[in-house]
Short mmCIF file of C-alpha atoms in Angstrom, two decimals:
data_model
loop_
_atom_site.label_atom_id
_atom_site.label_comp_id
_atom_site.label_asym_id
_atom_site.label_seq_id
_atom_site.Cartn_x
_atom_site.Cartn_y
_atom_site.Cartn_z
CA MET V 18 6.97 6.84 -18.34
CA SER V 19 9.35 3.94 -17.78
CA SER V 20 9.70 0.96 -20.16
CA GLU V 21 7.50 -2.16 -19.87
CA GLN V 22 10.34 -4.19 -18.32
CA GLU V 23 10.89 -1.64 -15.48
CA GLN V 24 7.18 -1.60 -14.83
CA GLU V 25 7.21 -5.44 -14.39
CA SER V 26 9.72 -5.13 -11.60
CA ILE V 27 7.51 -2.95 -9.40
CA ARG V 28 7.30 -4.79 -6.06
CA CYS V 29 4.13 -4.33 -4.07
CA LEU V 30 3.14 -5.40 -0.65
CA VAL V 31 -0.62 -5.46 -0.17
CA ALA V 32 -1.19 -5.39 3.65
CA LYS V 33 -4.15 -5.86 5.95
CA VAL V 34 -3.48 -4.10 9.29
CA GLY V 35 -5.18 -4.51 12.63
CA LEU V 36 -8.22 -6.63 13.46
CA ASP V 37 -10.14 -5.95 10.16
CA GLY V 38 -11.22 -9.31 8.90
CA HIS V 39 -12.52 -8.23 5.49
CA ASP V 40 -9.93 -9.02 2.77
CA ARG V 41 -11.90 -9.31 -0.46
CA GLY V 42 -10.79 -5.83 -1.59
CA ALA V 43 -7.18 -6.64 -0.78
CA HIS V 44 -7.34 -9.85 -2.82
CA VAL V 45 -8.93 -7.99 -5.76
CA ILE V 46 -6.11 -5.41 -5.75
CA ALA V 47 -3.44 -8.03 -5.34
CA ARG V 48 -4.73 -10.02 -8.30
CA ALA V 49 -5.09 -6.87 -10.37
CA PHE V 50 -1.55 -5.78 -9.57
CA ARG V 51 -0.31 -9.23 -10.52
CA ASP V 52 -2.23 -9.12 -13.71
CA ALA V 53 -0.68 -5.68 -14.46
CA GLY V 54 2.78 -7.31 -14.25
CA PHE V 55 3.68 -6.13 -10.74
CA GLU V 56 5.32 -8.43 -8.29
CA VAL V 57 2.91 -8.91 -5.39
CA ILE V 58 3.29 -10.01 -1.76
CA TYR V 59 0.13 -10.33 0.35
CA SER V 60 0.52 -9.91 4.08
CA GLY V 61 -2.47 -12.07 5.13
CA LEU V 62 -4.93 -10.89 7.78
CA HIS V 63 -4.55 -9.31 11.23
CA LYS V 64 -1.05 -7.94 10.90
CA ALA V 65 0.39 -5.46 13.43
CA PRO V 66 1.92 -2.27 12.03
CA GLU V 67 5.38 -3.47 13.00
CA GLU V 68 4.94 -6.73 11.05
CA ILE V 69 3.89 -4.75 7.98
CA VAL V 70 6.91 -2.46 8.26
CA GLN V 71 9.24 -5.48 8.71
CA ALA V 72 7.74 -7.14 5.55
CA ALA V 73 8.01 -3.96 3.47
CA VAL V 74 11.66 -3.48 4.50
CA GLN V 75 12.70 -7.16 4.23
CA GLU V 76 11.04 -7.57 0.80
CA ASP V 77 12.38 -4.18 -0.37
CA VAL V 78 9.04 -3.18 -1.82
CA ASP V 79 8.48 -0.14 -4.04
CA VAL V 80 4.79 0.09 -3.02
CA LEU V 81 2.99 -0.50 0.14
CA GLY V 82 -0.77 -0.75 -0.30
CA ILE V 83 -2.60 -0.71 3.07
CA SER V 84 -6.13 -1.99 3.11
CA ILE V 85 -8.13 -0.90 6.14
CA LEU V 86 -11.82 -0.93 6.79
CA SER V 87 -11.92 -1.06 10.55
CA GLY V 88 -11.86 2.62 11.15
CA ALA V 89 -8.54 2.39 12.99
CA HIS V 90 -6.59 3.97 10.07
CA ASP V 91 -5.87 7.19 12.16
CA THR V 92 -3.87 5.12 14.78
CA LEU V 93 -2.52 2.23 12.62
CA ILE V 94 -1.34 4.04 9.47
CA PRO V 95 0.79 6.62 11.42
CA LYS V 96 2.51 3.69 13.25
CA ILE V 97 3.38 2.18 9.81
CA MET V 98 4.72 5.48 8.53
CA ASP V 99 6.84 5.96 11.70
CA GLY V 100 8.22 2.49 11.29
CA LEU V 101 9.12 3.03 7.58
CA GLU V 102 10.87 6.19 8.67
CA GLU V 103 12.93 4.41 11.42
CA TYR V 104 14.21 1.99 8.82
CA GLY V 105 14.92 4.76 6.27
CA ALA V 106 12.35 3.31 3.94
CA LYS V 107 9.78 6.08 4.00
CA GLU V 108 11.25 8.13 1.25
CA ASP V 109 11.55 5.39 -1.36
CA THR V 110 8.24 3.58 -0.67
CA LEU V 111 5.05 4.68 -2.39
CA VAL V 112 2.42 4.21 0.40
CA LEU V 113 -1.23 3.85 -0.71
CA ALA V 114 -4.21 3.42 1.56
CA GLY V 115 -7.53 1.77 0.47
CA GLY V 116 -10.75 1.18 2.21
CA VAL V 117 -13.28 3.21 4.10
CA ILE V 118 -11.36 6.30 5.18
CA PRO V 119 -13.45 9.37 5.78
CA GLU V 120 -12.79 12.55 3.81
CA GLU V 121 -11.87 14.48 7.00
CA ASP V 122 -9.08 12.11 7.87
CA ARG V 123 -7.36 12.07 4.50
CA ASP V 124 -5.27 15.33 4.76
CA GLU V 125 -3.68 14.11 7.91
CA LEU V 126 -2.73 10.72 6.48
CA LYS V 127 -1.38 12.50 3.37
CA ALA V 128 0.62 14.88 5.61
CA GLN V 129 2.23 11.75 7.20
CA GLY V 130 3.31 10.49 3.77
CA VAL V 131 0.47 8.47 2.35
CA SER V 132 0.59 9.32 -1.43
CA ALA V 133 -3.01 8.37 -2.29
CA ILE V 134 -6.21 7.10 -0.70
CA PHE V 135 -8.55 4.94 -2.72
CA GLY V 136 -12.02 4.57 -1.30
CA PRO V 137 -14.77 2.08 -2.19
CA GLY V 138 -15.72 2.09 -5.87
CA THR V 139 -12.22 3.22 -7.08
CA SER V 140 -11.55 1.52 -10.44
CA VAL V 141 -8.66 -0.98 -10.40
CA ALA V 142 -7.31 0.65 -13.49
CA GLU V 143 -7.05 4.04 -11.73
CA THR V 144 -5.00 2.42 -8.90
CA ILE V 145 -2.63 0.56 -11.37
CA ASP V 146 -2.10 3.74 -13.35
CA PHE V 147 -1.30 5.67 -10.17
CA VAL V 148 1.25 3.05 -9.23
CA ARG V 149 2.84 3.04 -12.72
CA GLU V 150 3.13 6.79 -12.66
CA ASN V 151 4.39 7.19 -9.13
CA ALA V 152 6.32 4.10 -8.08
CA PRO V 153 9.97 4.97 -7.16
CA GLU V 154 12.54 4.47 -9.82
CA ARG V 155 14.84 1.58 -8.93
#
């Protein structure tokens, strides 16, 4: 495990993709990440996959947390993963997904490079621990 100072420099983008207008969970995670000492950027609502990719690349984030409740995860998340790959950022970005993602869709998302999927009821501590243990070394 890395030192406290290195942990504090973990840069995270919490992103809402698509037309999903429910952002309470994204705000809860963004606040918890901030409280854990991470640098947090919040995308705001209704972002296109391309906008999220641009923000992740421009902000040079270590972690991209995608919050999606709309059911469009199977089309929107692959577009984000493809975009990260185009910019050469897929390998060194820890991509997480949170929200309502059915069990039967999870293996496909993980095959595309999503490191973890956190469903409703996941403890914030579990998510923070996962990021600390898996965020790419700078």
